[in-house]
């Protein structure tokens, strides 16, 4: 099952968005669509409302454990959530100029080896 019937692989022809999309944003829309309160969902999942809010607002990553809790509570597939989190993490890191410079330097050294 996909979130609201949207397959993450099909979003905008699988292009990288200009701004990274945290999977919490998708989940936030899903629980709003279903009319579930954050407090009720947090209780159902056995986590604090503050923690849930941090996930939904992109301030905390979705771990494997959290993805499985969302699966149990909302009947959503955890794998797309984890892939979205990984893609988000990569896009955030790739937007860091100093890290990109570091990668470029490593690649220069690696070509000599």
GROMACS .gro file of N, CA, C and O in nm:
model
  452
    1UNK      N    1   0.084  -0.118   0.000
    1UNK     CA    2   0.000   0.000   0.000
    1UNK      C    3   0.089   0.125   0.000
    1UNK      O    4   0.188   0.132   0.070
    2UNK      N    5   0.050   0.223  -0.076
    2UNK     CA    6   0.125   0.346  -0.081
    2UNK      C    7   0.050   0.453  -0.004
    2UNK      O    8  -0.068   0.439   0.026
    3UNK      N    9   0.118   0.561   0.028
    3UNK     CA   10   0.057   0.670   0.101
    3UNK      C   11  -0.038   0.746   0.010
    3UNK      O   12   0.001   0.795  -0.095
    4UNK      N   13  -0.164   0.755   0.049
    4UNK     CA   14  -0.267   0.824  -0.028
    4UNK      C   15  -0.266   0.779  -0.174
    4UNK      O   16  -0.292   0.857  -0.264
    5UNK      N   17  -0.225   0.655  -0.199
    5UNK     CA   18  -0.223   0.603  -0.334
    5UNK      C   19  -0.109   0.657  -0.420
    5UNK      O   20  -0.107   0.638  -0.540
    6UNK      N   21  -0.012   0.727  -0.360
    6UNK     CA   22   0.098   0.784  -0.436
    6UNK      C   23   0.219   0.693  -0.423
    6UNK      O   24   0.266   0.666  -0.313
    7UNK      N   25   0.267   0.647  -0.535
    7UNK     CA   26   0.388   0.566  -0.537
    7UNK      C   27   0.507   0.660  -0.543
    7UNK      O   28   0.522   0.735  -0.640
    8UNK      N   29   0.595   0.663  -0.440
    8UNK     CA   30   0.709   0.755  -0.439
    8UNK      C   31   0.798   0.741  -0.562
    8UNK      O   32   0.862   0.836  -0.603
    9UNK      N   33   0.800   0.622  -0.623
    9UNK     CA   34   0.881   0.601  -0.743
    9UNK      C   35   0.823   0.675  -0.863
    9UNK      O   36   0.892   0.698  -0.961
   10UNK      N   37   0.697   0.713  -0.856
   10UNK     CA   38   0.632   0.775  -0.970
   10UNK      C   39   0.619   0.927  -0.957
   10UNK      O   40   0.571   0.993  -1.047
   11UNK      N   41   0.660   0.983  -0.846
   11UNK     CA   42   0.647   1.126  -0.826
   11UNK      C   43   0.737   1.201  -0.924
   11UNK      O   44   0.857   1.179  -0.927
   12UNK      N   45   0.678   1.286  -1.004
   12UNK     CA   46   0.749   1.372  -1.099
   12UNK      C   47   0.855   1.294  -1.177
   12UNK      O   48   0.968   1.336  -1.190
   13UNK      N   49   0.813   1.178  -1.229
   13UNK     CA   50   0.904   1.096  -1.309
   13UNK      C   51   1.031   1.061  -1.234
   13UNK      O   52   1.137   1.047  -1.294
   14UNK      N   53   1.022   1.052  -1.102
   14UNK     CA   54   1.133   1.013  -1.015
   14UNK      C   55   1.249   1.113  -1.023
   14UNK      O   56   1.364   1.076  -1.008
   15UNK      N   57   1.219   1.239  -1.049
   15UNK     CA   58   1.321   1.343  -1.050
   15UNK      C   59   1.350   1.387  -0.908
   15UNK      O   60   1.265   1.380  -0.821
   16UNK      N   61   1.470   1.435  -0.886
   16UNK     CA   62   1.506   1.485  -0.754
   16UNK      C   63   1.442   1.622  -0.737
   16UNK      O   64   1.462   1.711  -0.819
   17UNK      N   65   1.364   1.641  -0.631
   17UNK     CA   66   1.301   1.772  -0.609
   17UNK      C   67   1.406   1.878  -0.576
   17UNK      O   68   1.513   1.846  -0.523
   18UNK      N   69   1.374   2.004  -0.607
   18UNK     CA   70   1.470   2.111  -0.579
   18UNK      C   71   1.491   2.126  -0.429
   18UNK      O   72   1.599   2.162  -0.385
   19UNK      N   73   1.390   2.102  -0.351
   19UNK     CA   74   1.401   2.102  -0.205
   19UNK      C   75   1.377   1.959  -0.157
   19UNK      O   76   1.281   1.896  -0.200
   20UNK      N   77   1.463   1.909  -0.071
   20UNK     CA   78   1.441   1.771  -0.023
   20UNK      C   79   1.309   1.759   0.052
   20UNK      O   80   1.268   1.851   0.123
   21UNK      N   81   1.242   1.647   0.031
   21UNK     CA   82   1.113   1.622   0.098
   21UNK      C   83   1.135   1.515   0.204
   21UNK      O   84   1.170   1.402   0.173
   22UNK      N   85   1.114   1.555   0.327
   22UNK     CA   86   1.126   1.462   0.439
   22UNK      C   87   1.001   1.373   0.441
   22UNK      O   88   0.890   1.422   0.420
   23UNK      N   89   1.018   1.243   0.465
   23UNK     CA   90   0.901   1.155   0.467
   23UNK      C   91   0.799   1.193   0.573
   23UNK      O   92   0.680   1.161   0.561
   24UNK      N   93   0.842   1.264   0.676
   24UNK     CA   94   0.748   1.310   0.777
   24UNK      C   95   0.641   1.402   0.719
   24UNK      O   96   0.526   1.401   0.764
   25UNK      N   97   0.678   1.479   0.617
   25UNK     CA   98   0.581   1.567   0.553
   25UNK      C   99   0.470   1.486   0.488
   25UNK      O  100   0.352   1.523   0.494
   26UNK      N  101   0.507   1.375   0.425
   26UNK     CA  102   0.409   1.287   0.361
   26UNK      C  103   0.319   1.225   0.468
   26UNK      O  104   0.197   1.221   0.453
   27UNK      N  105   0.380   1.178   0.576
   27UNK     CA  106   0.302   1.118   0.684
   27UNK      C  107   0.210   1.220   0.751
   27UNK      O  108   0.097   1.187   0.786
   28UNK      N  109   0.258   1.342   0.765
   28UNK     CA  110   0.176   1.446   0.825
   28UNK      C  111   0.050   1.469   0.742
   28UNK      O  112  -0.061   1.475   0.795
   29UNK      N  113   0.069   1.475   0.611
   29UNK     CA  114  -0.047   1.489   0.523
   29UNK      C  115  -0.141   1.371   0.532
   29UNK      O  116  -0.263   1.386   0.529
   30UNK      N  117  -0.084   1.253   0.545
   30UNK     CA  118  -0.164   1.131   0.555
   30UNK      C  119  -0.250   1.130   0.681
   30UNK      O  120  -0.369   1.098   0.676
   31UNK      N  121  -0.191   1.165   0.796
   31UNK     CA  122  -0.271   1.160   0.918
   31UNK      C  123  -0.374   1.273   0.920
   31UNK      O  124  -0.484   1.255   0.973
   32UNK      N  125  -0.342   1.387   0.858
   32UNK     CA  126  -0.442   1.494   0.848
   32UNK      C  127  -0.556   1.449   0.758
   32UNK      O  128  -0.673   1.472   0.789
   33UNK      N  129  -0.523   1.384   0.647
   33UNK     CA  130  -0.624   1.333   0.555
   33UNK      C  131  -0.717   1.234   0.624
   33UNK      O  132  -0.837   1.234   0.602
   34UNK      N  133  -0.659   1.150   0.711
   34UNK     CA  134  -0.739   1.050   0.783
   34UNK      C  135  -0.811   1.107   0.905
   34UNK      O  136  -0.890   1.038   0.968
   35UNK      N  137  -0.779   1.231   0.941
   35UNK     CA  138  -0.843   1.294   1.056
   35UNK      C  139  -0.797   1.238   1.190
   35UNK      O  140  -0.873   1.238   1.287
   36UNK      N  141  -0.673   1.193   1.196
   36UNK     CA  142  -0.618   1.137   1.319
   36UNK      C  143  -0.537   1.246   1.388
   36UNK      O  144  -0.456   1.312   1.325
   37UNK      N  145  -0.555   1.262   1.518
   37UNK     CA  146  -0.476   1.361   1.590
   37UNK      C  147  -0.336   1.306   1.615
   37UNK      O  148  -0.317   1.184   1.629
   38UNK      N  149  -0.239   1.396   1.620
   38UNK     CA  150  -0.102   1.354   1.648
   38UNK      C  151  -0.093   1.287   1.785
   38UNK      O  152  -0.023   1.187   1.803
   39UNK      N  153  -0.163   1.341   1.882
   39UNK     CA  154  -0.159   1.286   2.017
   39UNK      C  155  -0.212   1.142   2.018
   39UNK      O  156  -0.153   1.052   2.078
   40UNK      N  157  -0.324   1.119   1.949
   40UNK     CA  158  -0.382   0.986   1.944
   40UNK      C  159  -0.289   0.888   1.873
   40UNK      O  160  -0.268   0.775   1.919
   41UNK      N  161  -0.229   0.933   1.762
   41UNK     CA  162  -0.138   0.846   1.688
   41UNK      C  163  -0.014   0.815   1.771
   41UNK      O  164   0.031   0.700   1.775
   42UNK      N  165   0.039   0.913   1.839
   42UNK     CA  166   0.157   0.893   1.923
   42UNK      C  167   0.127   0.790   2.032
   42UNK      O  168   0.208   0.699   2.057
   43UNK      N  169   0.013   0.802   2.094
   43UNK     CA  170  -0.027   0.706   2.197
   43UNK      C  171  -0.038   0.566   2.139
   43UNK      O  172   0.012   0.469   2.197
   44UNK      N  173  -0.100   0.556   2.022
   44UNK     CA  174  -0.117   0.427   1.956
   44UNK      C  175   0.019   0.364   1.922
   44UNK      O  176   0.036   0.244   1.934
   45UNK      N  177   0.114   0.448   1.883
   45UNK     CA  178   0.247   0.400   1.844
   45UNK      C  179   0.338   0.377   1.964
   45UNK      O  180   0.443   0.315   1.950
   46UNK      N  181   0.300   0.428   2.080
   46UNK     CA  182   0.381   0.412   2.200
   46UNK      C  183   0.502   0.505   2.203
   46UNK      O  184   0.605   0.470   2.260
   47UNK      N  185   0.487   0.622   2.141
   47UNK     CA  186   0.593   0.723   2.144
   47UNK      C  187   0.535   0.854   2.196
   47UNK      O  188   0.413   0.870   2.202
   48UNK      N  189   0.621   0.945   2.234
   48UNK     CA  190   0.572   1.072   2.287
   48UNK      C  191   0.517   1.159   2.173
   48UNK      O  192   0.565   1.151   2.060
   49UNK      N  193   0.417   1.240   2.204
   49UNK     CA  194   0.366   1.334   2.103
   49UNK      C  195   0.475   1.427   2.050
   49UNK      O  196   0.475   1.461   1.932
   50UNK      N  197   0.569   1.465   2.136
   50UNK     CA  198   0.679   1.551   2.093
   50UNK      C  199   0.764   1.481   1.987
   50UNK      O  200   0.800   1.541   1.885
   51UNK      N  201   0.796   1.355   2.010
   51UNK     CA  202   0.875   1.279   1.914
   51UNK      C  203   0.802   1.267   1.781
   51UNK      O  204   0.860   1.289   1.675
   52UNK      N  205   0.675   1.233   1.786
   52UNK     CA  206   0.596   1.222   1.663
   52UNK      C  207   0.595   1.355   1.589
   52UNK      O  208   0.615   1.360   1.468
   53UNK      N  209   0.575   1.464   1.661
   53UNK     CA  210   0.573   1.596   1.599
   53UNK      C  211   0.706   1.628   1.533
   53UNK      O  212   0.711   1.685   1.423
   54UNK      N  213   0.816   1.591   1.597
   54UNK     CA  214   0.949   1.614   1.538
   54UNK      C  215   0.965   1.535   1.408
   54UNK      O  216   1.022   1.586   1.311
   55UNK      N  217   0.916   1.413   1.404
   55UNK     CA  218   0.923   1.333   1.281
   55UNK      C  219   0.838   1.398   1.172
   55UNK      O  220   0.884   1.417   1.059
   56UNK      N  221   0.715   1.432   1.206
   56UNK     CA  222   0.624   1.488   1.107
   56UNK      C  223   0.668   1.623   1.054
   56UNK      O  224   0.633   1.661   0.943
   57UNK      N  225   0.747   1.695   1.133
   57UNK     CA  226   0.796   1.826   1.089
   57UNK      C  227   0.939   1.822   1.036
   57UNK      O  228   1.003   1.925   1.018
   58UNK      N  229   0.989   1.701   1.012
   58UNK     CA  230   1.120   1.685   0.950
   58UNK      C  231   1.238   1.719   1.038
   58UNK      O  232   1.348   1.740   0.989
   59UNK      N  233   1.216   1.721   1.169
   59UNK     CA  234   1.325   1.753   1.261
   59UNK      C  235   1.395   1.628   1.314
   59UNK      O  236   1.497   1.636   1.379
   60UNK      N  237   1.336   1.512   1.285
   60UNK     CA  238   1.393   1.384   1.329
   60UNK      C  239   1.374   1.285   1.216
   60UNK      O  240   1.271   1.283   1.150
   61UNK      N  241   1.474   1.203   1.195
   61UNK     CA  242   1.471   1.103   1.088
   61UNK      C  243   1.375   0.989   1.122
   61UNK      O  244   1.351   0.960   1.239
   62UNK      N  245   1.325   0.927   1.018
   62UNK     CA  246   1.244   0.807   1.035
   62UNK      C  247   1.339   0.688   1.033
   62UNK      O  248   1.400   0.657   0.932
   63UNK      N  249   1.352   0.626   1.148
   63UNK     CA  250   1.437   0.507   1.160
   63UNK      C  251   1.355   0.385   1.117
   63UNK      O  252   1.234   0.393   1.095
   64UNK      N  253   1.421   0.272   1.108
   64UNK     CA  254   1.352   0.148   1.076
   64UNK      C  255   1.244   0.120   1.180
   64UNK      O  256   1.132   0.081   1.146
   65UNK      N  257   1.277   0.142   1.306
   65UNK     CA  258   1.179   0.118   1.414
   65UNK      C  259   1.056   0.206   1.395
   65UNK      O  260   0.942   0.158   1.403
   66UNK      N  261   1.077   0.335   1.368
   66UNK     CA  262   0.963   0.425   1.350
   66UNK      C  263   0.883   0.387   1.226
   66UNK      O  264   0.760   0.392   1.227
   67UNK      N  265   0.951   0.349   1.118
   67UNK     CA  266   0.881   0.309   0.996
   67UNK      C  267   0.790   0.189   1.024
   67UNK      O  268   0.676   0.184   0.975
   68UNK      N  269   0.839   0.094   1.104
   68UNK     CA  270   0.757  -0.022   1.139
   68UNK      C  271   0.640   0.016   1.230
   68UNK      O  272   0.531  -0.043   1.220
   69UNK      N  273   0.662   0.114   1.316
   69UNK     CA  274   0.551   0.162   1.400
   69UNK      C  275   0.444   0.230   1.315
   69UNK      O  276   0.324   0.211   1.338
   70UNK      N  277   0.487   0.307   1.215
   70UNK     CA  278   0.390   0.369   1.123
   70UNK      C  279   0.315   0.263   1.043
   70UNK      O  280   0.195   0.276   1.019
   71UNK      N  281   0.385   0.158   1.006
   71UNK     CA  282   0.320   0.048   0.935
   71UNK      C  283   0.209  -0.012   1.021
   71UNK      O  284   0.097  -0.034   0.975
   72UNK      N  285   0.241  -0.039   1.148
   72UNK     CA  286   0.143  -0.100   1.237
   72UNK      C  287   0.024  -0.008   1.262
   72UNK      O  288  -0.090  -0.053   1.264
   73UNK      N  289   0.052   0.121   1.280
   73UNK     CA  290  -0.055   0.214   1.315
   73UNK      C  291  -0.137   0.261   1.196
   73UNK      O  292  -0.258   0.284   1.208
   74UNK      N  293  -0.072   0.276   1.080
   74UNK     CA  294  -0.141   0.335   0.964
   74UNK      C  295  -0.155   0.240   0.845
   74UNK      O  296  -0.213   0.277   0.743
   75UNK      N  297  -0.097   0.120   0.858
   75UNK     CA  298  -0.099   0.024   0.750
   75UNK      C  299  -0.034   0.079   0.623
   75UNK      O  300  -0.088   0.069   0.514
   76UNK      N  301   0.082   0.143   0.641
   76UNK     CA  302   0.159   0.193   0.527
   76UNK      C  303   0.287   0.111   0.516
   76UNK      O  304   0.341   0.064   0.616
   77UNK      N  305   0.333   0.094   0.394
   77UNK     CA  306   0.454   0.017   0.368
   77UNK      C  307   0.575   0.092   0.425
   77UNK      O  308   0.597   0.208   0.389
   78UNK      N  309   0.656   0.029   0.510
   78UNK     CA  310   0.770   0.098   0.570
   78UNK      C  311   0.885   0.122   0.471
   78UNK      O  312   0.962   0.217   0.487
   79UNK      N  313   0.897   0.038   0.370
   79UNK     CA  314   1.012   0.050   0.280
   79UNK      C  315   1.017   0.182   0.203
   79UNK      O  316   1.123   0.243   0.195
   80UNK      N  317   0.906   0.230   0.146
   80UNK     CA  318   0.913   0.361   0.080
   80UNK      C  319   0.948   0.475   0.177
   80UNK      O  320   1.018   0.569   0.140
   81UNK      N  321   0.903   0.463   0.302
   81UNK     CA  322   0.938   0.565   0.401
   81UNK      C  323   1.088   0.568   0.425
   81UNK      O  324   1.150   0.675   0.431
   82UNK      N  325   1.147   0.449   0.436
   82UNK     CA  326   1.292   0.441   0.460
   82UNK      C  327   1.371   0.487   0.338
   82UNK      O  328   1.473   0.554   0.351
   83UNK      N  329   1.322   0.456   0.218
   83UNK     CA  330   1.389   0.503   0.097
   83UNK      C  331   1.379   0.655   0.087
   83UNK      O  332   1.477   0.721   0.053
   84UNK      N  333   1.262   0.709   0.119
   84UNK     CA  334   1.247   0.855   0.116
   84UNK      C  335   1.342   0.920   0.216
   84UNK      O  336   1.401   1.024   0.187
   85UNK      N  337   1.356   0.860   0.333
   85UNK     CA  338   1.447   0.915   0.435
   85UNK      C  339   1.590   0.911   0.384
   85UNK      O  340   1.664   1.009   0.397
   86UNK      N  341   1.629   0.800   0.324
   86UNK     CA  342   1.764   0.788   0.269
   86UNK      C  343   1.787   0.890   0.158
   86UNK      O  344   1.891   0.958   0.155
   87UNK      N  345   1.691   0.903   0.067
   87UNK     CA  346   1.702   1.002  -0.041
   87UNK      C  347   1.711   1.143   0.015
   87UNK      O  348   1.788   1.226  -0.034
   88UNK      N  349   1.630   1.171   0.117
   88UNK     CA  350   1.632   1.302   0.182
   88UNK      C  351   1.770   1.330   0.242
   88UNK      O  352   1.828   1.436   0.221
   89UNK      N  353   1.823   1.231   0.314
   89UNK     CA  354   1.955   1.247   0.376
   89UNK      C  355   2.063   1.275   0.272
   89UNK      O  356   2.147   1.363   0.290
   90UNK      N  357   2.060   1.200   0.162
   90UNK     CA  358   2.159   1.218   0.057
   90UNK      C  359   2.146   1.356  -0.005
   90UNK      O  360   2.246   1.426  -0.026
   91UNK      N  361   2.024   1.398  -0.033
   91UNK     CA  362   2.004   1.529  -0.095
   91UNK      C  363   2.050   1.642  -0.003
   91UNK      O  364   2.110   1.739  -0.048
   92UNK      N  365   2.024   1.630   0.126
   92UNK     CA  366   2.067   1.732   0.221
   92UNK      C  367   2.220   1.739   0.225
   92UNK      O  368   2.278   1.848   0.220
   93UNK      N  369   2.285   1.625   0.231
   93UNK     CA  370   2.432   1.622   0.235
   93UNK      C  371   2.490   1.677   0.105
   93UNK      O  372   2.587   1.753   0.107
   94UNK      N  373   2.429   1.641  -0.008
   94UNK     CA  374   2.480   1.688  -0.137
   94UNK      C  375   2.459   1.838  -0.158
   94UNK      O  376   2.515   1.896  -0.250
   95UNK      N  377   2.379   1.900  -0.076
   95UNK     CA  378   2.359   2.045  -0.087
   95UNK      C  379   2.459   2.122  -0.002
   95UNK      O  380   2.458   2.244   0.000
   96UNK      N  381   2.548   2.051   0.067
   96UNK     CA  382   2.649   2.112   0.152
   96UNK      C  383   2.777   2.134   0.070
   96UNK      O  384   2.848   2.038   0.038
   97UNK      N  385   2.808   2.260   0.035
   97UNK     CA  386   2.925   2.288  -0.050
   97UNK      C  387   3.057   2.236   0.007
   97UNK      O  388   3.140   2.185  -0.069
   98UNK      N  389   3.078   2.247   0.137
   98UNK     CA  390   3.205   2.200   0.193
   98UNK      C  391   3.217   2.048   0.183
   98UNK      O  392   3.326   1.995   0.159
   99UNK      N  393   3.106   1.978   0.197
   99UNK     CA  394   3.111   1.832   0.182
   99UNK      C  395   3.136   1.794   0.037
   99UNK      O  396   3.212   1.702   0.008
  100UNK      N  397   3.075   1.867  -0.056
  100UNK     CA  398   3.098   1.840  -0.198
  100UNK      C  399   3.244   1.863  -0.236
  100UNK      O  400   3.301   1.787  -0.315
  101UNK      N  401   3.304   1.965  -0.178
  101UNK     CA  402   3.446   1.991  -0.203
  101UNK      C  403   3.530   1.876  -0.148
  101UNK      O  404   3.624   1.830  -0.213
  102UNK      N  405   3.495   1.829  -0.032
  102UNK     CA  406   3.565   1.715   0.029
  102UNK      C  407   3.555   1.592  -0.060
  102UNK      O  408   3.653   1.521  -0.083
  103UNK      N  409   3.435   1.565  -0.114
  103UNK     CA  410   3.417   1.452  -0.205
  103UNK      C  411   3.503   1.467  -0.329
  103UNK      O  412   3.564   1.371  -0.376
  104UNK      N  413   3.505   1.587  -0.385
  104UNK     CA  414   3.584   1.613  -0.505
  104UNK      C  415   3.732   1.585  -0.478
  104UNK      O  416   3.801   1.525  -0.563
  105UNK      N  417   3.782   1.627  -0.363
  105UNK     CA  418   3.921   1.603  -0.327
  105UNK      C  419   3.951   1.454  -0.313
  105UNK      O  420   4.054   1.405  -0.355
  106UNK      N  421   3.859   1.381  -0.255
  106UNK     CA  422   3.876   1.237  -0.238
  106UNK      C  423   3.880   1.170  -0.376
  106UNK      O  424   3.962   1.082  -0.403
  107UNK      N  425   3.791   1.214  -0.466
  107UNK     CA  426   3.788   1.156  -0.600
  107UNK      C  427   3.917   1.184  -0.677
  107UNK      O  428   3.965   1.098  -0.751
  108UNK      N  429   3.975   1.303  -0.657
  108UNK     CA  430   4.103   1.335  -0.722
  108UNK      C  431   4.212   1.240  -0.675
  108UNK      O  432   4.289   1.188  -0.754
  109UNK      N  433   4.217   1.217  -0.544
  109UNK     CA  434   4.317   1.126  -0.488
  109UNK      C  435   4.292   0.984  -0.537
  109UNK      O  436   4.386   0.912  -0.570
  110UNK      N  437   4.167   0.943  -0.543
  110UNK     CA  438   4.134   0.807  -0.583
  110UNK      C  439   4.171   0.779  -0.728
  110UNK      O  440   4.208   0.665  -0.761
  111UNK      N  441   4.166   0.880  -0.815
  111UNK     CA  442   4.201   0.857  -0.954
  111UNK      C  443   4.350   0.833  -0.972
  111UNK      O  444   4.393   0.771  -1.069
  112UNK      N  445   4.430   0.883  -0.879
  112UNK     CA  446   4.576   0.865  -0.885
  112UNK      C  447   4.615   0.725  -0.839
  112UNK      O  448   4.717   0.669  -0.884
  113UNK      N  449   4.537   0.668  -0.750
  113UNK     CA  450   4.571   0.535  -0.694
  113UNK      C  451   4.563   0.426  -0.795
  113UNK      O  452   4.506   0.395  -0.876
   0.00000   0.00000   0.00000
